[in-house]
mmCIF file of C-alpha atoms in Angstrom:
data_model
loop_
_atom_site.group_PDB
_atom_site.id
_atom_site.type_symbol
_atom_site.label_atom_id
_atom_site.label_comp_id
_atom_site.label_asym_id
_atom_site.label_seq_id
_atom_site.Cartn_x
_atom_site.Cartn_y
_atom_site.Cartn_z
ATOM 1 C CA UNK W 1 0.046 -0.115 -0.230
ATOM 2 C CA UNK W 2 1.164 3.404 -0.434
ATOM 3 C CA UNK W 3 0.573 5.918 2.331
ATOM 4 C CA UNK W 4 0.078 9.841 2.049
ATOM 5 C CA UNK W 5 3.184 11.273 3.036
ATOM 6 C CA UNK W 6 3.431 15.093 4.267
ATOM 7 C CA UNK W 7 6.623 16.618 5.043
ATOM 8 C CA UNK W 8 7.126 19.842 7.292
ATOM 9 C CA UNK W 9 10.791 21.285 7.015
ATOM 10 C CA UNK W 10 12.078 22.965 9.962
ATOM 11 C CA UNK W 11 14.724 25.883 8.834
ATOM 12 C CA UNK W 12 16.577 26.204 11.906
ATOM 13 C CA UNK W 13 17.672 22.564 12.379
ATOM 14 C CA UNK W 14 16.995 21.507 8.679
ATOM 15 C CA UNK W 15 14.985 18.607 10.010
ATOM 16 C CA UNK W 16 12.037 16.971 8.040
ATOM 17 C CA UNK W 17 9.022 15.793 10.026
ATOM 18 C CA UNK W 18 6.370 13.389 8.345
ATOM 19 C CA UNK W 19 3.008 12.716 8.750
ATOM 20 C CA UNK W 20 2.566 9.270 7.295
ATOM 21 C CA UNK W 21 -1.160 8.601 6.458
ATOM 22 C CA UNK W 22 -3.404 5.693 5.421
ATOM 23 C CA UNK W 23 -5.554 6.946 2.804
ATOM 24 C CA UNK W 24 -8.431 4.757 3.454
ATOM 25 C CA UNK W 25 -8.915 5.186 7.228
ATOM 26 C CA UNK W 26 -7.261 8.428 7.961
ATOM 27 C CA UNK W 27 -5.258 7.113 10.557
ATOM 28 C CA UNK W 28 -1.610 8.465 10.765
ATOM 29 C CA UNK W 29 1.820 8.466 12.150
ATOM 30 C CA UNK W 30 4.278 11.623 12.866
ATOM 31 C CA UNK W 31 7.689 11.164 12.771
ATOM 32 C CA UNK W 32 10.542 12.944 13.835
ATOM 33 C CA UNK W 33 8.947 16.209 15.300
ATOM 34 C CA UNK W 34 10.781 19.120 16.532
ATOM 35 C CA UNK W 35 10.593 21.426 19.347
ATOM 36 C CA UNK W 36 11.737 25.006 18.862
ATOM 37 C CA UNK W 37 14.587 26.000 21.110
ATOM 38 C CA UNK W 38 16.653 29.087 21.072
ATOM 39 C CA UNK W 39 19.846 28.380 23.071
ATOM 40 C CA UNK W 40 20.958 32.021 23.508
ATOM 41 C CA UNK W 41 18.148 32.877 25.536
ATOM 42 C CA UNK W 42 16.957 29.617 26.946
ATOM 43 C CA UNK W 43 13.207 29.728 25.561
ATOM 44 C CA UNK W 44 11.525 26.902 23.918
ATOM 45 C CA UNK W 45 8.036 27.072 21.952
ATOM 46 C CA UNK W 46 5.951 24.628 20.157
ATOM 47 C CA UNK W 47 5.365 26.170 16.988
ATOM 48 C CA UNK W 48 6.847 23.837 14.882
ATOM 49 C CA UNK W 49 4.901 20.980 16.589
ATOM 50 C CA UNK W 50 1.923 22.861 16.442
ATOM 51 C CA UNK W 51 2.069 23.296 12.513
ATOM 52 C CA UNK W 52 2.160 19.690 12.243
ATOM 53 C CA UNK W 53 -0.810 19.197 14.622
ATOM 54 C CA UNK W 54 -3.069 21.709 13.257
ATOM 55 C CA UNK W 55 -2.336 19.879 9.836
ATOM 56 C CA UNK W 56 -3.346 16.484 11.261
ATOM 57 C CA UNK W 57 -6.523 18.194 12.677
ATOM 58 C CA UNK W 58 -7.662 20.078 9.790
ATOM 59 C CA UNK W 59 -7.398 16.660 7.904
ATOM 60 C CA UNK W 60 -9.426 14.994 10.436
ATOM 61 C CA UNK W 61 -6.643 12.454 10.773
ATOM 62 C CA UNK W 62 -6.709 9.971 13.795
ATOM 63 C CA UNK W 63 -2.775 10.097 15.046
ATOM 64 C CA UNK W 64 -2.223 6.620 16.524
ATOM 65 C CA UNK W 65 1.613 7.084 16.588
ATOM 66 C CA UNK W 66 4.193 9.636 17.594
ATOM 67 C CA UNK W 67 7.915 7.927 16.645
ATOM 68 C CA UNK W 68 11.405 8.960 16.392
ATOM 69 C CA UNK W 69 13.758 7.347 14.408
ATOM 70 C CA UNK W 70 16.679 7.790 17.463
ATOM 71 C CA UNK W 71 17.620 10.207 19.919
ATOM 72 C CA UNK W 72 18.534 13.009 18.009
ATOM 73 C CA UNK W 73 21.633 15.362 18.545
ATOM 74 C CA UNK W 74 20.645 18.333 16.607
ATOM 75 C CA UNK W 75 17.177 19.326 17.683
ATOM 76 C CA UNK W 76 14.937 18.783 20.531
ATOM 77 C CA UNK W 77 12.213 15.973 19.879
ATOM 78 C CA UNK W 78 8.394 16.917 20.185
ATOM 79 C CA UNK W 79 7.366 13.482 20.826
ATOM 80 C CA UNK W 80 5.899 13.875 24.285
ATOM 81 C CA UNK W 81 4.391 17.177 23.468
ATOM 82 C CA UNK W 82 2.423 15.579 20.735
ATOM 83 C CA UNK W 83 1.853 12.272 22.409
ATOM 84 C CA UNK W 84 0.008 14.327 24.877
ATOM 85 C CA UNK W 85 -1.625 16.350 22.600
ATOM 86 C CA UNK W 86 -3.336 13.400 20.895
ATOM 87 C CA UNK W 87 -3.593 11.121 23.585
ATOM 88 C CA UNK W 88 -1.853 8.447 21.683
ATOM 89 C CA UNK W 89 1.414 6.446 21.803
ATOM 90 C CA UNK W 90 5.036 6.811 21.064
ATOM 91 C CA UNK W 91 7.871 4.661 19.835
ATOM 92 C CA UNK W 92 11.131 4.225 19.147
ATOM 93 C CA UNK W 93 14.066 1.425 18.772
ATOM 94 C CA UNK W 94 14.633 -0.743 21.915
ATOM 95 C CA UNK W 95 18.452 0.268 22.078
ATOM 96 C CA UNK W 96 17.340 4.106 23.131
ATOM 97 C CA UNK W 97 18.059 1.935 26.478
ATOM 98 C CA UNK W 98 21.838 2.229 25.667
ATOM 99 C CA UNK W 99 21.709 5.715 24.651
ATOM 100 C CA UNK W 100 19.792 6.508 28.057
ATOM 101 C CA UNK W 101 22.423 4.529 29.958
ATOM 102 C CA UNK W 102 25.533 6.390 28.260
ATOM 103 C CA UNK W 103 24.045 10.058 28.403
ATOM 104 C CA UNK W 104 22.536 9.973 31.939
ATOM 105 C CA UNK W 105 25.769 9.504 33.378
ATOM 106 C CA UNK W 106 27.439 12.591 31.254
ATOM 107 C CA UNK W 107 24.730 14.945 32.275
ATOM 108 C CA UNK W 108 24.227 13.573 35.777
ATOM 109 C CA UNK W 109 20.903 12.565 35.630
ATOM 110 C CA UNK W 110 19.961 9.579 37.816
ATOM 111 C CA UNK W 111 16.315 10.086 37.479
ATOM 112 C CA UNK W 112 16.585 8.769 33.922
ATOM 113 C CA UNK W 113 15.862 4.864 33.791
ATOM 114 C CA UNK W 114 17.846 3.313 31.113
ATOM 115 C CA UNK W 115 14.980 1.005 30.115
ATOM 116 C CA UNK W 116 13.077 3.196 27.205
ATOM 117 C CA UNK W 117 10.919 5.297 29.431
ATOM 118 C CA UNK W 118 8.817 7.063 28.758
ATOM 119 C CA UNK W 119 8.066 5.573 25.303
ATOM 120 C CA UNK W 120 5.132 3.631 25.183
ATOM 121 C CA UNK W 121 6.827 1.075 22.648
ATOM 122 C CA UNK W 122 10.577 -0.243 22.066
ATOM 123 C CA UNK W 123 10.818 -1.563 18.743
ATOM 124 C CA UNK W 124 13.097 -4.601 18.287
ATOM 125 C CA UNK W 125 14.595 -5.475 14.607
ATOM 126 C CA UNK W 126 11.543 -6.887 12.632
ATOM 127 C CA UNK W 127 8.748 -5.751 14.337
ATOM 128 C CA UNK W 128 5.661 -4.958 12.825
ATOM 129 C CA UNK W 129 2.874 -2.510 13.760
ATOM 130 C CA UNK W 130 -0.405 -0.974 12.056
ATOM 131 C CA UNK W 131 -1.235 2.724 11.068
ATOM 132 C CA UNK W 132 -4.605 1.958 10.238
ATOM 133 C CA UNK W 133 -4.429 -0.513 7.605
ATOM 134 C CA UNK W 134 -1.034 0.126 6.602
ATOM 135 C CA UNK W 135 1.619 -2.131 8.296
ATOM 136 C CA UNK W 136 4.587 -0.769 9.449
ATOM 137 C CA UNK W 137 8.211 -2.665 9.651
ATOM 138 C CA UNK W 138 11.081 -1.699 11.896
ATOM 139 C CA UNK W 139 14.580 -2.235 10.553
ATOM 140 C CA UNK W 140 17.533 -1.577 13.332
ATOM 141 C CA UNK W 141 19.633 0.362 11.436
ATOM 142 C CA UNK W 142 22.456 1.354 13.481
ATOM 143 C CA UNK W 143 25.862 3.167 12.938
ATOM 144 C CA UNK W 144 25.207 6.686 13.161
ATOM 145 C CA UNK W 145 23.937 5.994 16.730
ATOM 146 C CA UNK W 146 23.633 2.347 18.415
ATOM 147 C CA UNK W 147 19.707 3.099 18.371
ATOM 148 C CA UNK W 148 18.913 4.381 15.045
ATOM 149 C CA UNK W 149 15.777 2.632 13.198
ATOM 150 C CA UNK W 150 14.158 2.866 9.811
ATOM 151 C CA UNK W 151 10.470 2.738 9.560
ATOM 152 C CA UNK W 152 9.073 0.944 6.266
ATOM 153 C CA UNK W 153 5.592 1.866 5.925
ATOM 154 C CA UNK W 154 3.865 0.549 2.882
ATOM 155 C CA UNK W 155 6.173 1.599 0.013
ATOM 156 C CA UNK W 156 7.787 4.329 1.902
ATOM 157 C CA UNK W 157 11.211 4.133 3.829
ATOM 158 C CA UNK W 158 12.013 6.774 7.058
ATOM 159 C CA UNK W 159 15.385 6.569 7.423
ATOM 160 C CA UNK W 160 16.116 9.092 10.092
ATOM 161 C CA UNK W 161 20.074 10.053 9.649
ATOM 162 C CA UNK W 162 21.122 7.057 8.274
ATOM 163 C CA UNK W 163 20.899 8.553 4.443
ATOM 164 C CA UNK W 164 20.637 11.813 2.997
ATOM 165 C CA UNK W 165 19.832 12.587 -0.581
ATOM 166 C CA UNK W 166 22.131 10.978 -2.995
ATOM 167 C CA UNK W 167 24.013 14.453 -3.514
ATOM 168 C CA UNK W 168 24.862 14.889 0.087
ATOM 169 C CA UNK W 169 25.743 11.471 1.237
ATOM 170 C CA UNK W 170 25.353 9.648 4.808
ATOM 171 C CA UNK W 171 25.138 10.386 8.245
ATOM 172 C CA UNK W 172 28.108 10.855 10.558
ATOM 173 C CA UNK W 173 29.413 7.961 12.805
ATOM 174 C CA UNK W 174 31.571 9.774 15.463
ATOM 175 C CA UNK W 175 28.887 10.185 18.276
ATOM 176 C CA UNK W 176 29.209 7.490 21.050
ATOM 177 C CA UNK W 177 28.187 3.721 19.882
ATOM 178 C CA UNK W 178 28.516 5.336 16.074
ATOM 179 C CA UNK W 179 30.355 3.163 13.595
ATOM 180 C CA UNK W 180 31.063 3.587 10.056
ATOM 181 C CA UNK W 181 31.723 -0.515 9.485
ATOM 182 C CA UNK W 182 28.318 -0.753 11.010
ATOM 183 C CA UNK W 183 26.375 2.085 9.214
ATOM 184 C CA UNK W 184 27.748 0.441 5.981
ATOM 185 C CA UNK W 185 25.706 -2.824 6.707
ATOM 186 C CA UNK W 186 22.717 -0.895 7.751
ATOM 187 C CA UNK W 187 22.651 1.075 4.657
ATOM 188 C CA UNK W 188 23.095 -2.248 2.737
ATOM 189 C CA UNK W 189 19.837 -3.275 4.757
ATOM 190 C CA UNK W 190 18.046 -0.330 3.400
ATOM 191 C CA UNK W 191 19.356 -0.535 -0.497
ATOM 192 C CA UNK W 192 18.174 -4.295 -0.510
ATOM 193 C CA UNK W 193 14.483 -2.956 -0.410
ATOM 194 C CA UNK W 194 12.742 -2.860 -3.759
ATOM 195 C CA UNK W 195 13.684 -0.065 -6.201
ATOM 196 C CA UNK W 196 10.579 1.791 -6.344
ATOM 197 C CA UNK W 197 10.544 2.253 -2.711
ATOM 198 C CA UNK W 198 10.291 5.562 -1.729
ATOM 199 C CA UNK W 199 13.333 7.035 0.712
ATOM 200 C CA UNK W 200 12.334 10.073 3.137
ATOM 201 C CA UNK W 201 15.401 11.099 4.959
ATOM 202 C CA UNK W 202 15.496 12.983 8.423
ATOM 203 C CA UNK W 203 17.365 16.183 7.103
ATOM 204 C CA UNK W 204 18.524 17.968 4.234
ATOM 205 C CA UNK W 205 21.613 19.829 4.562
ATOM 206 C CA UNK W 206 21.821 21.885 1.007
ATOM 207 C CA UNK W 207 25.032 20.848 -0.856
ATOM 208 C CA UNK W 208 26.816 23.376 -2.886
ATOM 209 C CA UNK W 209 25.140 21.928 -6.260
ATOM 210 C CA UNK W 210 21.677 22.735 -5.108
ATOM 211 C CA UNK W 211 19.486 25.622 -3.955
ATOM 212 C CA UNK W 212 16.159 24.079 -2.950
ATOM 213 C CA UNK W 213 15.563 21.474 -0.124
ATOM 214 C CA UNK W 214 14.693 18.062 -1.003
ATOM 215 C CA UNK W 215 13.891 15.052 1.167
ATOM 216 C CA UNK W 216 12.373 11.937 -0.992
ATOM 217 C CA UNK W 217 14.469 9.911 -3.299
ATOM 218 C CA UNK W 218 14.140 6.371 -3.937
ATOM 219 C CA UNK W 219 16.159 3.248 -3.321
ATOM 220 C CA UNK W 220 17.323 2.986 -7.325
ATOM 221 C CA UNK W 221 18.219 6.576 -6.817
ATOM 222 C CA UNK W 222 20.421 6.276 -3.799
ATOM 223 C CA UNK W 223 21.955 3.084 -5.095
ATOM 224 C CA UNK W 224 22.782 4.702 -8.327
ATOM 225 C CA UNK W 225 24.006 7.803 -7.129
ATOM 226 C CA UNK W 226 24.386 8.130 -3.247
ATOM 227 C CA UNK W 227 27.618 10.106 -3.205
ATOM 228 C CA UNK W 228 29.089 7.986 -0.587
ATOM 229 C CA UNK W 229 27.564 4.738 -0.779
ATOM 230 C CA UNK W 230 26.374 3.844 -4.314
ATOM 231 C CA UNK W 231 26.840 0.405 -5.846
ATOM 232 C CA UNK W 232 30.387 -0.493 -6.163
ATOM 233 C CA UNK W 233 31.718 1.563 -3.317
ATOM 234 C CA UNK W 234 33.291 -1.289 -1.207
ATOM 235 C CA UNK W 235 32.794 -1.063 2.968
ATOM 236 C CA UNK W 236 36.453 -0.447 3.168
ATOM 237 C CA UNK W 237 36.451 2.562 0.776
ATOM 238 C CA UNK W 238 33.165 3.936 2.630
ATOM 239 C CA UNK W 239 34.867 3.563 6.166
ATOM 240 C CA UNK W 240 37.784 5.436 4.904
ATOM 241 C CA UNK W 241 35.583 8.312 3.174
ATOM 242 C CA UNK W 242 33.242 8.394 6.082
ATOM 243 C CA UNK W 243 35.923 8.500 8.605
ATOM 244 C CA UNK W 244 37.507 11.303 6.824
ATOM 245 C CA UNK W 245 34.753 13.141 6.472
ATOM 246 C CA UNK W 246 34.003 12.662 10.361
ATOM 247 C CA UNK W 247 37.351 14.306 11.218
ATOM 248 C CA UNK W 248 36.324 17.533 9.511
ATOM 249 C CA UNK W 249 32.838 18.444 11.105
ATOM 250 C CA UNK W 250 32.241 19.874 14.536
ATOM 251 C CA UNK W 251 29.806 19.531 17.061
ATOM 252 C CA UNK W 252 26.169 19.842 16.252
ATOM 253 C CA UNK W 253 25.044 23.386 17.697
ATOM 254 C CA UNK W 254 22.478 21.719 19.977
ATOM 255 C CA UNK W 255 23.929 18.478 20.672
ATOM 256 C CA UNK W 256 23.995 18.944 24.537
ATOM 257 C CA UNK W 257 20.366 20.647 24.690
ATOM 258 C CA UNK W 258 19.189 17.791 22.711
ATOM 259 C CA UNK W 259 20.258 14.778 24.161
ATOM 260 C CA UNK W 260 19.373 15.953 27.732
ATOM 261 C CA UNK W 261 15.498 16.114 26.366
ATOM 262 C CA UNK W 262 15.398 13.236 23.902
ATOM 263 C CA UNK W 263 16.758 10.719 26.214
ATOM 264 C CA UNK W 264 13.472 11.587 27.795
ATOM 265 C CA UNK W 265 11.170 11.506 24.850
ATOM 266 C CA UNK W 266 11.206 15.227 24.582
ATOM 267 C CA UNK W 267 10.500 16.058 28.468
ATOM 268 C CA UNK W 268 12.739 18.535 30.148
ATOM 269 C CA UNK W 269 15.083 17.733 33.045
ATOM 270 C CA UNK W 270 13.830 17.710 36.225
ATOM 271 C CA UNK W 271 13.538 21.298 38.043
ATOM 272 C CA UNK W 272 16.745 21.986 40.496
ATOM 273 C CA UNK W 273 16.425 22.778 43.887
ATOM 274 C CA UNK W 274 15.390 26.306 43.134
ATOM 275 C CA UNK W 275 12.663 25.312 41.057
ATOM 276 C CA UNK W 276 14.343 26.099 37.492
ATOM 277 C CA UNK W 277 15.252 23.752 34.606
ATOM 278 C CA UNK W 278 18.605 23.774 33.299
ATOM 279 C CA UNK W 279 20.228 22.222 30.589
ATOM 280 C CA UNK W 280 24.024 21.313 31.027
ATOM 281 C CA UNK W 281 27.170 21.711 28.668
ATOM 282 C CA UNK W 282 29.893 19.638 30.340
ATOM 283 C CA UNK W 283 33.395 21.673 30.218
ATOM 284 C CA UNK W 284 36.451 20.253 29.366
ATOM 285 C CA UNK W 285 39.861 21.516 28.460
ATOM 286 C CA UNK W 286 40.543 22.284 24.984
ATOM 287 C CA UNK W 287 42.992 19.442 23.229
#
């Protein structure tokens, strides 16, 4: 079956949020929603998430799921906000527990239970679930992080940060738990899907050769022309290229704020003794 897919592009973080709808039942899922955050002022807002929610309401959609492909390091997720707004279920890959265990120590957040809380469902590789009459299948696609998943819904694959548009390439692998060899294997899983599978990416960072944002390709297009991992690129070649590229990248602007919120499904850290909420930045000597 062919789901309806509506994309919402967030200019500030180059993130794409998707509303995936069963055209027959009008039941839907929201994937990789965004909470707006200004690090200079510490202010958050729900404007981007409300734009998605308003669309779902205007289209008379029943939101069955709010899903994350992984614990993002470049934007704050709005999953908990939308889950509550629509009184529905949230989901993510089961290895979010590993991400929680690592980062709760970094940020000294002992109240974070490394068990996937507060998500309602932790998906295993190969799990299936329904969006109306659409069947969705989960593929564990680690490499960018240890916990990434791809959601294959009808003829559409939502790959998060594993792949980008063919003219941009692939995700970085230098986060804790990331690995270029593992990413290569995960990408091969995606590229083994039928050629006409629609591939929806989690970001579009404009390459110099293009001026318009794009987020949809196909498995065939990725196999033929992805600049990092097209057919004929060996694992060794990919790993060398990917690790050289990693070395030139700085930390994401919202790395630390994002992870403190996203390991809690979009909930802010617990208030301190004075009643205020803080997002921490670990300080270390420059190397």
